[in-house]
XYZ file of N, CA and C in Angstrom:
786
model
N -56.834 -80.475 63.659
C -56.713 -81.190 65.308
C -56.137 -82.151 64.774
N -54.799 -81.593 65.000
C -54.206 -83.399 65.377
C -53.368 -83.375 66.835
N -53.568 -84.221 67.155
C -52.490 -84.315 68.401
C -52.282 -86.183 69.305
N -50.592 -85.936 69.405
C -49.968 -86.414 69.372
C -49.482 -87.202 71.022
N -49.519 -88.730 71.016
C -50.015 -88.917 72.299
C -47.933 -90.506 72.329
N -47.330 -89.969 72.802
C -46.536 -91.445 73.286
C -46.224 -92.390 74.726
N -46.192 -92.805 74.085
C -45.461 -93.916 75.049
C -44.137 -94.963 74.948
N -44.274 -96.287 76.146
C -42.572 -97.114 75.202
C -43.634 -98.011 74.381
N -45.290 -98.208 74.851
C -45.742 -99.249 74.097
C -47.437 -98.860 74.154
N -48.285 -99.862 74.306
C -49.361 -100.254 74.084
C -50.370 -99.324 75.456
N -49.507 -98.204 76.115
C -50.379 -97.866 77.671
C -50.874 -96.605 76.802
N -50.452 -95.901 75.488
C -51.556 -95.153 75.332
C -52.640 -94.908 74.216
N -53.251 -96.528 74.146
C -53.367 -96.397 73.934
C -55.320 -95.646 74.975
N -55.349 -95.950 76.246
C -56.820 -95.506 77.287
C -56.969 -93.744 76.415
N -55.305 -93.028 77.002
C -55.804 -91.678 76.760
C -55.327 -91.291 75.038
N -54.949 -92.595 74.126
C -55.781 -92.180 73.177
C -57.239 -91.840 72.397
N -57.415 -92.968 73.664
C -59.551 -93.855 73.153
C -59.647 -91.878 73.219
N -59.114 -92.028 74.766
C -60.089 -90.579 75.376
C -60.170 -89.396 74.589
N -59.230 -89.320 73.711
C -59.057 -88.150 72.999
C -59.972 -88.428 71.155
N -60.267 -89.799 71.624
C -61.087 -89.821 70.384
C -62.273 -89.771 70.871
N -63.059 -89.941 71.623
C -64.048 -89.333 72.268
C -64.668 -88.355 72.449
N -63.907 -87.702 73.188
C -64.014 -86.136 73.411
C -64.321 -85.246 71.835
N -62.959 -86.054 71.248
C -63.359 -85.376 69.868
C -63.075 -85.840 68.727
N -64.535 -86.528 68.087
C -63.808 -88.332 66.997
C -63.076 -86.746 65.655
N -62.777 -86.243 65.291
C -62.553 -85.545 63.962
C -61.050 -85.542 64.410
N -60.410 -85.442 65.568
C -58.979 -85.430 65.415
C -58.204 -86.187 64.982
N -56.886 -86.046 64.417
C -56.066 -86.506 63.921
C -54.718 -87.708 65.140
N -55.017 -88.573 65.279
C -54.111 -88.112 66.222
C -52.846 -89.152 65.406
N -51.511 -89.425 66.060
C -50.001 -89.709 65.743
C -49.805 -90.507 66.989
N -49.381 -91.782 67.349
C -49.243 -92.915 68.320
C -47.735 -92.951 68.470
N -46.935 -92.729 68.861
C -46.118 -93.387 68.653
C -45.377 -93.900 70.083
N -44.710 -94.735 69.906
C -44.666 -96.177 71.007
C -43.271 -95.912 70.338
N -42.944 -96.716 71.082
C -40.990 -98.595 71.001
C -41.251 -99.783 71.880
N -42.171 -100.484 71.493
C -42.365 -101.180 72.225
C -41.189 -102.195 72.364
N -40.023 -101.832 70.980
C -38.864 -102.788 71.554
C -37.832 -102.267 72.727
N -38.249 -101.031 72.845
C -37.622 -101.038 74.716
C -38.218 -101.346 75.798
N -39.816 -101.211 75.801
C -40.372 -101.338 76.561
C -40.142 -102.981 77.804
N -40.050 -102.247 79.315
C -40.479 -101.748 80.090
C -39.176 -100.335 79.962
N -40.422 -99.466 80.104
C -38.837 -98.492 80.668
C -38.882 -98.023 81.845
N -39.806 -98.863 83.494
C -39.583 -98.726 84.869
C -37.903 -99.184 85.121
N -37.932 -100.146 84.522
C -36.300 -100.483 85.283
C -35.180 -100.067 84.920
N -35.114 -99.101 83.822
C -34.504 -98.355 83.085
C -33.483 -97.187 83.865
N -32.771 -96.881 83.733
C -31.674 -94.956 84.557
C -32.818 -93.850 84.190
N -33.072 -92.958 84.797
C -33.372 -91.755 83.809
C -33.025 -91.545 82.988
N -31.633 -91.433 82.949
C -30.901 -90.925 81.349
C -31.887 -92.174 80.177
N -31.779 -93.056 80.613
C -32.285 -94.367 79.426
C -33.377 -93.443 79.538
N -34.292 -93.929 80.057
C -35.590 -93.281 79.788
C -35.845 -91.813 78.905
N -35.006 -91.344 79.530
C -34.964 -89.649 78.790
C -34.181 -89.535 77.349
N -32.783 -90.732 77.570
C -32.996 -90.307 76.388
C -34.150 -91.183 75.004
N -34.523 -92.263 75.413
C -35.906 -92.575 74.838
C -36.925 -92.099 74.386
N -37.766 -91.398 75.387
C -38.636 -90.662 75.464
C -37.994 -89.844 74.425
N -37.143 -89.083 74.447
C -36.992 -87.443 73.530
C -37.496 -88.662 72.285
N -36.300 -89.464 71.703
C -37.088 -90.408 70.188
C -38.064 -90.320 70.159
N -38.784 -91.480 71.034
C -40.727 -91.494 71.026
C -40.782 -89.907 70.177
N -40.789 -89.044 70.834
C -41.558 -87.675 71.433
C -40.884 -87.059 69.669
N -39.769 -86.958 69.285
C -39.646 -86.710 68.580
C -39.643 -86.710 67.559
N -40.170 -88.566 66.851
C -40.532 -89.357 65.976
C -42.181 -88.174 65.857
N -42.671 -88.274 67.005
C -44.447 -87.895 66.973
C -44.491 -86.131 66.679
N -42.830 -85.367 66.942
C -43.038 -83.470 66.162
C -43.175 -83.429 65.166
N -42.553 -84.752 64.194
C -42.192 -84.978 62.674
C -43.550 -85.196 61.732
N -44.677 -84.974 63.467
C -45.468 -85.246 61.925
C -46.503 -83.417 62.585
N -45.754 -82.746 63.323
C -46.687 -81.435 63.155
C -47.854 -81.257 64.458
N -47.896 -81.776 65.388
C -49.205 -81.929 65.816
C -49.082 -80.198 66.425
N -50.614 -80.621 67.025
C -50.587 -79.338 67.777
C -50.473 -79.710 69.215
N -50.502 -80.402 70.254
C -50.274 -80.922 71.531
C -49.373 -82.577 71.351
N -48.719 -82.950 72.687
C -47.903 -84.085 72.760
C -48.177 -84.925 73.771
N -48.957 -85.640 74.225
C -49.276 -86.250 75.239
C -48.362 -87.183 75.466
N -47.853 -87.664 76.874
C -46.961 -88.159 77.617
C -47.855 -89.056 78.595
N -48.412 -89.692 77.798
C -49.013 -91.000 78.133
C -48.360 -92.202 78.613
N -47.446 -92.208 79.854
C -46.965 -93.170 80.327
C -46.331 -92.458 81.436
N -46.699 -93.438 83.048
C -46.178 -92.218 84.633
C -44.156 -92.141 84.079
N -44.275 -93.666 83.743
C -42.901 -93.618 83.671
C -41.900 -92.421 82.885
N -42.024 -92.272 81.521
C -41.549 -91.141 80.725
C -41.993 -89.656 81.608
N -43.554 -89.435 82.234
C -43.661 -88.205 82.910
C -42.820 -87.976 84.040
N -42.555 -88.860 84.708
C -41.161 -88.720 86.059
C -40.234 -88.048 86.042
N -39.471 -88.975 84.113
C -38.877 -89.034 84.477
C -37.452 -87.085 83.304
N -38.659 -87.871 82.344
C -38.694 -87.306 81.436
C -39.250 -85.762 80.802
N -39.810 -85.623 81.744
C -40.805 -84.808 81.508
C -40.121 -82.976 81.148
N -39.475 -82.791 81.632
C -38.284 -81.816 81.452
C -37.745 -81.858 80.613
N -37.499 -82.424 80.310
C -36.467 -82.503 79.224
C -37.624 -82.461 77.422
N -38.605 -83.034 77.757
C -38.725 -83.651 76.534
C -39.627 -81.350 76.211
N -40.394 -81.086 77.172
C -40.778 -79.878 77.515
C -39.754 -78.711 76.899
N -38.430 -79.129 77.550
C -37.297 -78.033 76.821
C -37.442 -78.401 75.340
N -37.889 -79.125 75.226
C -37.006 -79.685 73.805
C -38.291 -79.212 72.248
N -39.726 -79.594 72.875
C -40.506 -79.477 72.101
C -40.691 -77.871 72.840
N -41.406 -77.148 73.723
C -42.189 -76.242 74.038
C -41.399 -75.571 73.380
N -41.820 -73.781 73.082
C -43.428 -74.048 73.406
C -43.773 -74.386 72.165
N -43.349 -74.227 71.051
C -44.302 -74.899 69.860
C -45.050 -76.039 69.775
N -45.046 -77.279 70.162
C -45.837 -78.185 70.973
C -46.204 -78.087 72.640
N -47.739 -78.089 72.502
C -47.510 -78.259 75.227
C -48.027 -79.910 74.901
N -46.679 -80.156 75.434
C -46.607 -81.731 75.952
C -47.401 -81.381 77.570
N -48.077 -82.699 77.491
C -49.357 -82.606 79.016
C -48.957 -84.113 79.367
N -48.197 -84.489 80.823
C -47.572 -85.375 81.101
C -48.976 -86.171 82.450
N -48.285 -87.584 82.128
C -49.348 -88.089 82.993
C -49.325 -88.064 84.373
N -50.219 -87.473 86.086
C -49.895 -87.749 86.934
C -51.144 -88.441 87.517
N -49.829 -89.571 88.128
C -50.980 -90.704 88.858
C -52.343 -89.854 89.909
N -53.493 -89.765 89.624
C -54.150 -89.930 89.973
C -55.242 -89.672 91.399
N -53.695 -89.029 92.002
C -53.957 -89.491 94.126
C -54.467 -88.295 94.428
N -54.800 -87.097 93.551
C -55.794 -86.106 93.988
C -57.187 -86.200 94.066
N -58.332 -86.540 93.036
C -59.312 -86.969 93.532
C -60.003 -87.773 94.125
N -58.862 -89.218 94.182
C -58.845 -90.559 95.318
C -58.818 -90.198 96.805
N -57.610 -89.156 97.027
C -57.924 -88.837 98.278
C -58.967 -88.264 98.813
N -60.002 -86.809 98.219
C -60.360 -86.043 97.816
C -61.774 -87.496 98.198
N -61.829 -88.554 98.443
C -63.030 -89.278 98.872
C -62.866 -89.563 100.130
N -61.883 -89.245 100.671
C -61.617 -89.720 101.970
C -61.264 -91.254 102.371
N -60.595 -92.046 101.149
C -59.983 -93.348 101.456
C -60.627 -94.455 102.294
N -60.585 -95.622 102.149
C -58.915 -95.518 102.609
C -58.094 -96.014 100.828
N -56.964 -95.532 100.413
C -56.606 -95.906 99.245
C -56.003 -96.910 98.938
N -55.595 -97.033 97.756
C -54.712 -97.955 97.024
C -54.199 -97.156 95.892
N -53.169 -97.284 96.116
C -52.555 -96.884 94.678
C -51.540 -98.038 93.985
N -52.422 -98.740 93.036
C -51.198 -99.248 91.885
C -50.092 -99.038 91.190
N -49.187 -99.271 91.317
C -48.072 -98.842 90.394
C -46.753 -99.359 90.187
N -46.266 -99.304 89.552
C -44.720 -100.337 88.868
C -43.781 -100.713 90.115
N -43.000 -101.326 90.368
C -42.224 -101.393 91.164
C -41.069 -100.721 91.009
N -40.770 -100.078 90.173
C -40.131 -98.417 90.157
C -40.559 -97.279 90.471
N -41.662 -97.250 90.559
C -43.225 -96.184 91.154
C -42.858 -96.117 92.542
N -43.167 -97.781 92.709
C -43.923 -97.628 94.136
C -43.009 -97.298 95.089
N -43.402 -96.278 96.061
C -42.001 -96.234 97.184
C -40.883 -95.252 96.680
N -41.309 -94.685 95.481
C -40.700 -93.569 94.740
C -40.568 -92.340 94.757
N -39.731 -91.360 95.267
C -39.464 -89.906 95.869
C -41.066 -89.172 95.373
N -41.398 -89.285 93.818
C -42.317 -88.549 93.082
C -43.353 -89.135 93.419
N -43.802 -90.276 94.510
C -44.616 -90.878 94.353
C -45.748 -90.284 95.208
N -44.441 -90.618 96.231
C -44.265 -90.118 98.242
C -44.239 -88.380 98.105
N -43.772 -87.805 96.965
C -44.445 -86.390 97.946
C -45.776 -86.163 97.298
N -46.123 -87.230 96.026
C -47.431 -87.109 95.149
C -48.663 -87.286 96.794
N -48.241 -87.470 97.478
C -49.753 -88.415 98.631
C -48.822 -87.550 99.828
N -47.226 -87.080 99.886
C -47.651 -85.793 100.901
C -49.084 -84.878 100.645
N -48.437 -84.105 98.960
C -49.560 -83.108 98.782
C -50.671 -82.999 99.239
N -51.368 -84.571 98.013
C -52.803 -84.053 97.892
C -52.992 -85.184 99.234
N -52.573 -85.955 99.446
C -53.632 -87.097 100.453
C -53.130 -87.369 102.136
N -52.388 -86.170 102.318
C -52.290 -85.761 103.905
C -53.630 -86.592 104.473
N -53.616 -87.164 105.805
C -54.562 -87.436 106.570
C -54.920 -88.637 105.817
N -54.885 -88.737 104.039
C -56.176 -90.468 103.836
C -55.495 -91.456 104.028
N -55.765 -92.148 104.517
C -55.111 -93.981 104.595
C -54.420 -94.489 103.088
N -53.314 -95.060 102.431
C -53.048 -94.584 101.503
C -52.123 -95.731 101.780
N -51.491 -96.806 100.716
C -51.000 -98.012 100.547
C -50.856 -98.085 99.267
N -49.687 -98.401 99.122
C -48.913 -98.131 98.106
C -48.614 -99.768 97.372
N -49.574 -100.296 96.286
C -49.185 -101.238 95.755
C -48.141 -101.705 94.407
N -46.692 -102.287 94.323
C -45.971 -103.156 93.409
C -47.320 -103.998 92.866
N -46.782 -103.506 91.144
C -47.662 -104.586 90.801
C -46.376 -105.287 89.561
N -45.290 -105.678 90.310
C -44.666 -106.376 88.688
C -45.308 -107.374 88.439
N -44.652 -106.665 87.202
C -45.033 -107.779 86.102
C -46.402 -107.281 85.115
N -47.537 -106.823 85.235
C -48.431 -106.277 85.684
C -48.168 -105.309 83.862
N -47.409 -104.149 83.557
C -47.774 -103.232 82.303
C -47.238 -104.260 81.414
N -45.812 -105.516 81.314
C -45.743 -106.380 80.312
C -46.180 -107.243 80.349
N -47.204 -108.016 80.871
C -48.504 -108.970 80.455
C -49.534 -107.710 79.973
N -50.143 -106.620 80.665
C -50.335 -106.498 79.716
C -50.944 -105.814 78.088
N -49.202 -105.452 78.005
C -48.552 -105.418 76.910
C -48.303 -106.202 75.223
N -48.154 -107.030 76.264
C -48.450 -108.426 75.383
C -49.763 -109.554 75.175
N -50.708 -109.245 75.924
C -51.912 -109.698 76.191
C -51.403 -110.867 76.596
N -51.017 -111.224 77.372
C -50.833 -112.615 78.301
C -51.870 -112.640 78.541
N -52.651 -112.989 78.749
C -54.274 -113.205 79.901
C -53.375 -113.897 80.760
N -52.796 -114.668 80.982
C -52.920 -115.311 82.163
C -51.363 -115.034 83.180
N -51.128 -114.441 82.627
C -49.635 -113.339 83.173
C -50.743 -112.121 83.715
N -51.857 -111.575 82.976
C -52.471 -110.590 83.483
C -53.400 -111.324 85.209
N -53.913 -112.370 84.847
C -54.796 -113.215 86.430
C -53.647 -113.047 86.904
N -52.658 -113.315 86.607
C -52.001 -113.450 87.910
C -51.506 -112.343 88.703
N -50.861 -110.920 87.704
C -49.981 -110.036 88.850
C -51.302 -109.154 88.965
N -52.634 -109.846 88.480
C -53.605 -108.905 89.024
C -53.824 -109.239 90.664
N -53.941 -111.245 90.790
C -54.700 -111.357 91.551
C -52.983 -111.273 93.256
N -52.097 -111.376 91.808
C -51.070 -110.884 93.497
C -51.138 -109.207 94.155
N -51.695 -108.250 93.318
C -51.909 -107.641 93.867
C -52.596 -106.910 94.687
N -53.937 -107.795 93.980
C -54.904 -107.421 94.998
C -54.797 -108.101 96.363
N -53.992 -108.824 96.733
C -54.070 -109.577 98.023
C -53.146 -109.155 98.656
N -52.485 -107.786 98.067
C -51.267 -107.083 98.738
C -52.433 -105.860 99.000
N -53.314 -105.751 98.756
C -54.125 -104.772 98.270
C -55.106 -104.915 99.656
N -55.390 -104.243 101.072
C -56.455 -103.545 101.903
C -57.590 -103.932 102.043
N -58.131 -104.467 102.486
C -59.939 -105.004 101.634
C -60.460 -103.852 102.429
N -60.588 -102.638 102.897
C -60.900 -102.040 103.468
C -61.187 -100.658 102.539
N -60.331 -101.044 101.311
C -59.835 -99.972 100.095
C -61.534 -99.620 99.544
N -61.227 -97.948 99.592
C -62.396 -97.865 98.821
C -62.310 -97.375 97.311
N -60.862 -97.110 97.352
C -60.621 -96.697 95.725
C -59.089 -97.116 95.249
N -59.004 -97.299 94.040
C -57.926 -98.145 93.416
C -57.666 -96.817 93.047
N -56.059 -96.339 92.807
C -55.633 -95.109 91.319
C -54.926 -95.803 91.082
N -54.905 -96.002 89.185
C -54.289 -96.849 88.881
C -52.617 -95.844 88.229
N -51.788 -96.356 88.659
C -50.997 -95.477 88.659
C -50.062 -96.061 87.751
N -50.347 -97.052 86.639
C -49.956 -96.886 85.366
C -50.816 -96.925 84.353
N -50.179 -95.975 82.869
C -51.304 -95.870 81.549
C -51.674 -97.146 81.139
N -50.843 -98.143 81.300
C -51.193 -99.526 81.355
C -52.416 -99.996 81.950
N -52.338 -99.891 82.701
C -53.256 -100.408 83.547
C -54.901 -100.263 84.031
N -55.113 -99.109 82.618
C -56.634 -98.678 82.542
C -56.674 -99.552 81.692
N -56.149 -100.292 80.556
C -56.440 -101.444 79.585
C -57.032 -102.428 80.072
N -56.856 -102.587 81.928
C -58.223 -104.063 82.459
C -57.942 -103.784 84.035
N -59.137 -101.703 83.639
C -59.186 -101.936 84.665
C -60.783 -102.449 85.715
N -61.295 -103.281 85.007
C -62.684 -103.985 84.735
C -61.862 -105.252 85.851
N -60.810 -105.313 85.003
C -60.573 -107.294 85.473
C -59.637 -106.611 87.166
N -59.534 -105.303 87.158
C -58.748 -105.075 88.491
C -59.823 -104.461 89.149
N -60.933 -104.403 89.307
C -62.322 -104.077 90.315
C -62.402 -105.368 90.425
N -63.240 -105.871 89.768
C -63.395 -107.468 90.579
C -62.731 -108.054 90.793
N -61.058 -108.276 90.592
C -59.835 -109.263 91.337
C -60.233 -107.906 93.191
N -60.645 -106.279 93.411
C -60.683 -105.688 94.744
C -61.415 -105.874 95.433
N -63.053 -105.715 94.976
C -64.103 -105.831 95.192
C -64.058 -106.570 96.041
N -64.893 -105.919 97.479
C -64.778 -106.624 98.324
C -66.485 -107.238 99.017
N -67.188 -108.291 99.013
C -68.787 -108.514 98.884
C -68.893 -107.416 100.127
N -69.982 -106.644 100.221
C -70.966 -106.620 101.016
C -70.131 -104.717 101.016
N -68.901 -104.253 101.068
C -68.922 -103.409 100.109
C -69.423 -102.009 99.127
N -69.235 -100.251 99.479
C -69.666 -99.921 98.195
C -68.618 -100.497 97.357
N -69.534 -99.653 96.034
C -68.815 -100.442 94.551
C -67.456 -99.826 94.761
N -66.343 -100.284 94.357
C -65.307 -99.658 94.240
C -64.830 -98.957 93.438
N -64.296 -97.560 93.271
C -63.881 -96.431 91.995
C -62.366 -96.917 92.013
N -61.981 -96.552 90.992
C -60.824 -96.189 90.006
C -60.458 -95.761 89.379
N -59.550 -94.287 89.223
C -58.946 -93.442 88.667
C -57.977 -93.592 88.475
N -58.421 -93.976 87.090
C -57.265 -93.482 86.223
C -56.879 -91.898 85.219
N -55.849 -91.812 85.079
C -55.538 -90.529 83.840
C -56.202 -90.330 82.632
N -56.486 -91.124 81.838
C -56.499 -90.640 80.928
C -57.908 -90.009 80.161
N -58.602 -89.672 80.985
C -59.749 -88.932 80.915
C -59.564 -87.277 80.992
N -58.204 -87.478 82.129
C -58.379 -85.810 82.510
C -56.791 -85.648 81.368
N -56.212 -86.034 81.426
C -54.787 -85.298 80.253
C -55.310 -85.619 78.831
N -56.667 -86.547 78.624
C -57.089 -86.003 77.032
C -57.476 -84.589 76.943
N -58.359 -84.009 78.358
C -59.009 -82.757 78.255
C -58.238 -81.635 78.568
N -57.083 -82.124 79.650
C -55.809 -80.622 79.118
C -55.775 -80.795 78.087
N -55.367 -81.661 77.265
C -54.783 -81.134 75.815
C -55.122 -80.210 75.421
N -56.964 -80.646 75.014
C -57.613 -79.519 74.474
C -57.807 -78.428 75.338
N -57.649 -78.107 76.454
C -57.708 -77.191 76.761
C -55.985 -76.816 76.541
N -55.025 -77.072 76.635
C -53.619 -75.802 76.225
C -53.739 -76.016 74.589
N -54.912 -76.621 73.863
C -54.546 -75.951 72.361
C -55.646 -75.268 72.658
N -56.367 -74.772 73.362
C -57.945 -73.882 72.969
C -58.578 -74.446 72.947
N -59.061 -76.019 72.698
C -60.669 -76.486 72.290
C -61.576 -76.570 72.790
N -62.687 -77.299 72.630
C -63.357 -77.515 73.783
C -64.270 -78.809 73.345
N -63.938 -79.962 74.681
C -64.453 -81.171 73.983
C -65.937 -80.822 73.623
N -66.133 -81.670 71.870
C -67.476 -81.464 71.267
C -67.290 -83.556 70.600
N -68.307 -84.222 70.893
C -68.841 -85.623 70.722
C -69.213 -85.623 69.391
N -70.095 -85.051 69.659
C -70.565 -85.065 68.168
C -69.890 -84.653 66.505
N -68.317 -83.909 66.563
C -67.984 -83.452 65.945
C -67.515 -84.863 64.576
N -68.262 -84.562 63.360
C -67.978 -85.295 62.406
C -66.296 -86.081 62.572
N -66.400 -87.459 62.700
C -65.183 -88.259 62.410
C -64.756 -88.463 61.068
N -65.294 -88.896 59.958
C -65.588 -89.125 58.323
C -63.837 -88.830 58.178
N -62.961 -87.736 58.202
C -62.155 -87.814 57.795
C -60.985 -87.362 58.718
N -61.181 -87.834 59.696
C -59.707 -88.516 60.869
C -58.905 -89.275 61.054
N -58.087 -89.641 60.658
C -57.033 -90.290 60.978
C -55.663 -90.604 61.788
N -54.862 -92.037 62.053
C -54.674 -92.284 62.853
C -53.452 -92.505 62.312
N -51.952 -92.117 62.776
C -50.688 -92.894 62.754
C -49.793 -93.308 63.512
N -49.679 -94.600 63.004
C -48.805 -95.829 63.480
C -47.643 -95.370 63.580
N -46.824 -94.803 65.008
C -45.275 -94.803 64.764
C -45.005 -96.023 65.639
N -43.727 -96.826 64.987
C -43.645 -97.683 66.345
C -41.715 -97.618 65.922
N -40.836 -97.007 67.039
C -39.824 -96.851 66.615
C -39.170 -95.691 65.151
N -40.130 -94.689 65.898
C -40.643 -94.209 64.708
C -40.264 -93.997 63.027
N -40.946 -95.142 63.297
C -40.950 -95.525 61.509
C -42.809 -96.418 61.511
N -43.281 -95.527 60.522
C -45.074 -95.878 60.682
C -45.192 -96.994 60.445
N -46.279 -97.711 60.645
C -46.699 -99.205 60.824
C -48.434 -99.071 61.629
N -48.414 -100.225 61.548
C -49.652 -100.363 62.136
C -50.586 -100.543 64.028
N -51.475 -100.481 64.426
C -50.914 -101.060 65.731
C -51.049 -102.713 65.490
N -50.089 -102.635 66.853
C -49.914 -104.301 67.226
C -51.319 -104.966 67.592
N -51.088 -106.269 67.440
C -52.450 -106.682 67.111
C -53.214 -107.538 68.807
N -51.611 -106.932 69.469
C -52.648 -107.294 71.415
C -52.904 -105.853 71.691
N -52.551 -105.056 70.622
C -53.680 -103.351 70.748
C -55.344 -104.126 70.549
N -56.053 -105.185 69.726
C -57.182 -104.832 69.563
C -57.815 -105.680 70.507
N -57.537 -106.262 71.576
C -57.542 -107.010 72.501
C -58.204 -106.156 73.665
N -58.201 -105.085 73.666
C -58.275 -103.977 74.567
C -59.903 -103.268 73.839
N -60.798 -102.569 74.076
C -61.601 -102.009 73.565
C -60.893 -100.711 72.701
N -60.106 -100.073 73.595
C -59.574 -98.455 73.360
C -58.512 -98.871 72.048
N -58.247 -100.397 71.674
C -57.476 -100.651 70.307
C -58.300 -101.014 69.397
N -59.434 -100.840 69.659
C -60.681 -101.543 68.549
C -61.432 -100.035 68.538
N -61.242 -99.867 69.213
C -61.684 -98.012 68.337
C -60.926 -97.885 67.981
N -59.483 -97.713 68.240
C -58.392 -96.747 67.483
C -58.106 -97.328 65.675
N -58.856 -98.684 65.878
C -58.548 -99.302 64.360
C -59.397 -99.005 63.342
N -60.969 -98.764 64.172
C -62.003 -98.291 63.823
C -61.430 -96.815 62.779
N -60.559 -96.155 62.700
C -60.140 -94.821 62.831
C -59.270 -95.637 61.183
N -59.417 -94.336 59.836
C -58.967 -94.867 59.216
C -57.080 -94.165 59.141
N -56.186 -95.151 58.549
C -54.458 -94.754 59.294
C -54.826 -93.624 58.656
N -53.879 -92.843 58.173
C -52.967 -91.801 58.035
C -53.024 -91.986 56.709
N -53.179 -90.723 55.659
C -53.145 -90.731 54.132
C -52.035 -90.322 53.664
C-alpha cells in the first residue's frame, strides 16, 4: 500500500503520522514545495498551479491515494486536482473540523490563516455545520510560517496573539490549518482558562487518514508489520530528506524512524 500526501511545507506531517499510526505497513510519499510556502496569500490561480505541480510529482510514484494535507490547497485547488488525477488516484481534501466541534454545542473558535478567516468557504462551513452555535473566527497571522521554520519565539508570539483574540468561554478550538496541529498542545495551554473544563481541540489529520484508507478499501491495522515500509520525500519534485525543522515535532520524528525509499 502506498499513500501520498501533499502540502506547501511540513503541514503534511500530522496527517502522514496519522496514516503511519493507522497502517504502519504503508509506504508514504511526502510531496511539498517549501520554497513557495506560504500559499495562503497567493492568488487562487497560483495556488492551483503550485498544488498541481506538487501533486503530479507525487503521482509519478503511483500512490493508491493522495491526501491534500493543506487547507488552502483544498479550498483553492481540489476540483483541479481531482480533474487531473481521478479516478486513477483518489484525492482526499482537508476540511476544517467545524462539524464535530459544533456538535459539542460551543462556544467554538476557529483558528485559521488570515486568508481563510472570514472567507466565503469558511463562512459557508459555519452556516452548514454550526447554525445556532456561537463561533468566533480567529486569524493567526504568521503562525503557519513560524511552525514551518520551527521558530519557537515566533510560534509563542503568534499563539499568544491569537489566544488574546479568543473569547474566554470557548470550549473547543478548530485547528483550521494543518501546520497548527504540530503545535496543538501549545495552543491548548494558551487558550485553556483556569477553572473551566478541559479545552477540546479539533484537527483534521486523523479524519483524512481514515478517509484515505476507506477510499482505497483498506481498514486500519495498527499491528501491521512496519519493517518493510518506506518514506519518499519530495521537495519541489526532487527526492530529498525531511527538513531538519520537521524533526523538532513529534510527527516528524515518527516519520524519520521509517526507512527512506530504496
